[in-house]
Short mmCIF file of C-alpha atoms in Angstrom, two decimals:
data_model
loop_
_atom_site.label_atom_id
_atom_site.label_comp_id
_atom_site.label_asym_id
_atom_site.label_seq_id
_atom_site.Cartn_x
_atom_site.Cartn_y
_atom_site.Cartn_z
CA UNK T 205 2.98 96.49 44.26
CA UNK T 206 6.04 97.45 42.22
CA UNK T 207 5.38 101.18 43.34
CA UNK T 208 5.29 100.59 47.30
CA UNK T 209 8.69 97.87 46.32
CA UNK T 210 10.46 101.44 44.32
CA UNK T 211 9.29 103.29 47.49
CA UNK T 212 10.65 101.00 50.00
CA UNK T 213 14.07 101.08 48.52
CA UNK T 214 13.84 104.75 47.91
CA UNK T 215 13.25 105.00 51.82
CA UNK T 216 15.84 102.41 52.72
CA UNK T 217 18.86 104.20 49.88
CA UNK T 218 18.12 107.52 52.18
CA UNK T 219 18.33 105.94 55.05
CA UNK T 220 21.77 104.05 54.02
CA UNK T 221 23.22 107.46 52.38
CA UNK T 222 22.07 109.15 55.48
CA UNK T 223 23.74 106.87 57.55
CA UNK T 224 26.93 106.58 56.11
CA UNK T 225 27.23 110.01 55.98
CA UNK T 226 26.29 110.83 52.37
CA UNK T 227 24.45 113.98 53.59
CA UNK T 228 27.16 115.21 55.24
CA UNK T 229 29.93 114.87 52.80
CA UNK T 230 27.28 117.12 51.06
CA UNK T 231 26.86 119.42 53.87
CA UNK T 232 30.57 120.03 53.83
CA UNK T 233 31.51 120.56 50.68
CA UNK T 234 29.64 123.20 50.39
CA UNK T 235 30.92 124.49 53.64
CA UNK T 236 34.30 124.26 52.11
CA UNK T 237 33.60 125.83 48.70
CA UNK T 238 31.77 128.57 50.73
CA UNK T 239 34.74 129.01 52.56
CA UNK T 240 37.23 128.89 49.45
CA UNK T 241 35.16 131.64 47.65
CA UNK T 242 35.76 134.15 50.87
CA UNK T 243 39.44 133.38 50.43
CA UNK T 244 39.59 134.23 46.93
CA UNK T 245 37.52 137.85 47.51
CA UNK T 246 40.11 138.54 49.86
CA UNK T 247 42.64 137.75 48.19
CA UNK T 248 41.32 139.47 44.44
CA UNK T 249 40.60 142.65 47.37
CA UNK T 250 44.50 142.69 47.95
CA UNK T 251 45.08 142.41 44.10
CA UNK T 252 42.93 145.28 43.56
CA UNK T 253 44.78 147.36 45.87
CA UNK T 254 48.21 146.67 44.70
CA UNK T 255 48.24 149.03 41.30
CA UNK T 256 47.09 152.15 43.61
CA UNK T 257 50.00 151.54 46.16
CA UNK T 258 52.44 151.12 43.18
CA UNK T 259 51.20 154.10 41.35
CA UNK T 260 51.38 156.17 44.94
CA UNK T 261 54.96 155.12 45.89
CA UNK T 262 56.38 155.64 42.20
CA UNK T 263 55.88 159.10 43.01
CA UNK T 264 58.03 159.30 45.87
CA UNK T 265 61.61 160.58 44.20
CA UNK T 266 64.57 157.89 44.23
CA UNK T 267 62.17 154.98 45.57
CA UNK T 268 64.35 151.40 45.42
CA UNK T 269 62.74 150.25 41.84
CA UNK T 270 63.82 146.44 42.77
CA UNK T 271 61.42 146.73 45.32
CA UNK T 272 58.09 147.73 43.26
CA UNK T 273 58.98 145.42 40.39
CA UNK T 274 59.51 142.51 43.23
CA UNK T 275 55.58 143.72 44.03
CA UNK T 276 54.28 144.02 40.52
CA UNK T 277 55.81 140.30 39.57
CA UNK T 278 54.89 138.50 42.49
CA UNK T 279 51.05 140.56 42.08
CA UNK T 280 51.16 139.00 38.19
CA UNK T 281 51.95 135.51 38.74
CA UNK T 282 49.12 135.28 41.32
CA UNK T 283 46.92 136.99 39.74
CA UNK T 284 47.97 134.72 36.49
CA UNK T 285 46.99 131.02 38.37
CA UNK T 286 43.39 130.63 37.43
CA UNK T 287 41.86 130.17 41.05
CA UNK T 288 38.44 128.29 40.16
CA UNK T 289 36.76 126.43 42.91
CA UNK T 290 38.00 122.69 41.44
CA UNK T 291 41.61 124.26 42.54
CA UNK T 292 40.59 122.93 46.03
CA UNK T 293 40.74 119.37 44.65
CA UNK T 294 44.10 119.56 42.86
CA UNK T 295 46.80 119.21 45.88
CA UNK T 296 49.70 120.57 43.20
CA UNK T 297 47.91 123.46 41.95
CA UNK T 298 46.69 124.63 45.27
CA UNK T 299 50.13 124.37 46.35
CA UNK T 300 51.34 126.64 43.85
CA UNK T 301 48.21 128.88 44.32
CA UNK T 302 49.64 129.58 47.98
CA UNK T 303 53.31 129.83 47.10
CA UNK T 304 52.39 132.53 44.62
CA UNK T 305 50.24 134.50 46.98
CA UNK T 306 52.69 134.22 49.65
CA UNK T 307 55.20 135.64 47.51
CA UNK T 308 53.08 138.52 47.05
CA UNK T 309 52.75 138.83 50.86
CA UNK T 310 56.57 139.06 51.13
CA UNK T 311 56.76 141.24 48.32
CA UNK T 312 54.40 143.87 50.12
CA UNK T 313 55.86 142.97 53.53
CA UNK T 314 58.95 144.19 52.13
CA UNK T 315 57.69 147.96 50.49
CA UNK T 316 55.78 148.59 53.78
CA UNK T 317 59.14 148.10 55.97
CA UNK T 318 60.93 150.43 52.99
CA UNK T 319 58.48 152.93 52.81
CA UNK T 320 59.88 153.74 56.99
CA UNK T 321 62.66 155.11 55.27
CA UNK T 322 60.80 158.06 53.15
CA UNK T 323 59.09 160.33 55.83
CA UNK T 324 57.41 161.77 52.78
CA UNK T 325 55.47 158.79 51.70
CA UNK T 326 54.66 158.32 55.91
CA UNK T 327 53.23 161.79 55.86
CA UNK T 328 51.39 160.98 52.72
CA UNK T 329 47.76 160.66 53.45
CA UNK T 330 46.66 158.94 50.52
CA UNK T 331 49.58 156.74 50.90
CA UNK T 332 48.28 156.28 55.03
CA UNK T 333 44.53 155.13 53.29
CA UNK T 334 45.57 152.90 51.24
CA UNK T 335 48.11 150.94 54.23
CA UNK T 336 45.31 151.12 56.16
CA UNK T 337 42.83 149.58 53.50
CA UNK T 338 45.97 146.73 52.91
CA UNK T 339 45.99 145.84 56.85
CA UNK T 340 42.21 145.73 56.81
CA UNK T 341 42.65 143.30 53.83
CA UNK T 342 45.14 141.28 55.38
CA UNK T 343 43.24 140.64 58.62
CA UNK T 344 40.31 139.53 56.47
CA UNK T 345 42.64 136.93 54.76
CA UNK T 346 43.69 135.73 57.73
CA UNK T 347 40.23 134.98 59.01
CA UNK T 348 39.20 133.32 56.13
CA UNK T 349 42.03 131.59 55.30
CA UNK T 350 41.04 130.13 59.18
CA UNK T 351 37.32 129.53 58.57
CA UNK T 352 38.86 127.77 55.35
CA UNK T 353 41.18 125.50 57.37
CA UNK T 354 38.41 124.56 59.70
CA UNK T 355 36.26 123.62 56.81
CA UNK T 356 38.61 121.44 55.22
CA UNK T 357 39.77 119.84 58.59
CA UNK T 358 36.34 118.77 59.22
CA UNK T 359 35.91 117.34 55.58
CA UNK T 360 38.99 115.43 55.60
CA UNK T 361 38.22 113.92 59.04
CA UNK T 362 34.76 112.47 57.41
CA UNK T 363 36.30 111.11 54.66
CA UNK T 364 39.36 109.29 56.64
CA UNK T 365 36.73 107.87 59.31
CA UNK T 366 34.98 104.55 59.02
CA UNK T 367 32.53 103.92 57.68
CA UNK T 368 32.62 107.48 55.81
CA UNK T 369 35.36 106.62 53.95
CA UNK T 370 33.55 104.45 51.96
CA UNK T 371 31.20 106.34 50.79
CA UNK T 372 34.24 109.06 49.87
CA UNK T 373 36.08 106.18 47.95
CA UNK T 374 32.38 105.36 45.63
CA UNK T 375 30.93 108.88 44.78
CA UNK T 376 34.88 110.24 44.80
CA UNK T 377 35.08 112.60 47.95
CA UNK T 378 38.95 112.72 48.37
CA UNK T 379 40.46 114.67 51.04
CA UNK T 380 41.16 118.47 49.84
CA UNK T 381 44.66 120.35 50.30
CA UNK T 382 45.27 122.89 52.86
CA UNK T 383 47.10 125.50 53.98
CA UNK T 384 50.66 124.55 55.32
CA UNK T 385 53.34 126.43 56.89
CA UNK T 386 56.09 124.65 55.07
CA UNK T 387 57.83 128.20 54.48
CA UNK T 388 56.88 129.89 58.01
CA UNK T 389 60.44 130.32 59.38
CA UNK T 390 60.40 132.42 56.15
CA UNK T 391 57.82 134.15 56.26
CA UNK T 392 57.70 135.44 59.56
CA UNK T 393 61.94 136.62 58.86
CA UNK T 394 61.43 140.56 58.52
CA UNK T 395 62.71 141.52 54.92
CA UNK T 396 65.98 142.52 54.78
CA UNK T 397 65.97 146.93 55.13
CA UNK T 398 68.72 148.54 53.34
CA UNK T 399 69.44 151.89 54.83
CA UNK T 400 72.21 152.66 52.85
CA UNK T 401 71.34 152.77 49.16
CA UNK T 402 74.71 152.83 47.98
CA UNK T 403 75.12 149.43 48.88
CA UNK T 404 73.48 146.01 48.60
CA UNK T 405 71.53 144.44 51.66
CA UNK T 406 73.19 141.48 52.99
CA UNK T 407 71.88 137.96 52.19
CA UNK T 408 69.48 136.80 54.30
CA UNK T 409 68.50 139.75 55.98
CA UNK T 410 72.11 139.97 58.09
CA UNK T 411 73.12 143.14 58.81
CA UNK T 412 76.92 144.25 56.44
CA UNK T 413 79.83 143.43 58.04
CA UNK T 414 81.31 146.09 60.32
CA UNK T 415 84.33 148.02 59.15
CA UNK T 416 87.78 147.00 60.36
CA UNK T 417 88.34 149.29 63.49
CA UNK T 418 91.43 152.15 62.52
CA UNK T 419 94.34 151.45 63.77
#
């Protein structure tokens, strides 16, 4: 008797979880971790090409230093945030996890519009492989950054519907961070290009002031 009662309500807890969508907070978060992990390989890929693009353009005579070092920091202090998958739980730390990585896509935005100034480095085919193994590596960011966002949107749209959000408030499904474009009107500025060396680029990316005309 006491077995078919412990069956009953094993039947009736699956069909409760089920329907309150248990199963596919489940479904989902593993969707989303999935997603997070594809992120991170493209991301660690970009890392990984970073030193070999340094290396290639320190050989290139009279190269602006400010502009590798901006490269090599920005690469260190995303490389230094430990990027585990809880990091898509923790709104703060994800939010620092993106500023740091888009630093280091500014920083490289920046030495690929430089590097149109040294016809050497253009010419340089191992230079050419490498740009073409960083473009490859930023498209794949891009789409997974995308598959990411989709995850996540449909995650957070279970847990902020009723009844769902229930069932997230018990077992503890909060809804994860995402991508923003908080900083987009800066990002998408093209870095400033100095082609005068002698003298500093203008804030902000303006073009220096035109000399007073002779009189």
């Amino acid at each position: 008797m006491l077995r078919h009662a412990l069956a009953a309500f094993a039947v009736f807890a699956s069909l409760a979880l089920g329907g309150c969508g248990y199963n596919d907070f489940q479904r989902l978060d593993e969707q989303t971790n999935a997603a997070w992990s594809e992120v991170l390989n493209q991301y660690q890929r970009r890392a990984d090409l970073i030193p070999n693009i340094v290396a290639t353009v320190k050989g290139e005579a009279n190269f602006e230093q400010e502009t590798l070092t901006r490269v090599v920091e920005a690469r260190s202090r995303a490389t230094s945030i430990q990027a585990t998958p809880e990091l898509v739980n923790d709104p703060a730390a994800f939010q620092r996890f993106q500023a740091a990585q888009g630093e280091v896509s500014s920083a490289l935005s920046r030495l690929l519009a430089v590097v149109e100034n040294y016809p050497n480095l253009k010419a340089n085919q191992g230079f050419q492989d490498l740009r073409v193994q960083l473009e490859g590596t930023e498209n794949r960011i891009t789409v997974a950054r995308n598959r990411y966002i989709k995850a996540v949107q449909e995650f957070n749209v279970l847990a902020r519907s009723f009844p769902n959000n229930l069932t997230a408030m018990v077992f503890g499904y909060d809804p994860k961070p995402n991508f923003t474009v908080q900083n987009e009107a800066e990002i998408s500025q093209p870095p400033a290009v100095n082609f005068d060396f002698g003298k500093p680029a203008a804030p902000g990316g303006a073009p220096p002031a035109a000399p007073p005309a002779s009189r």
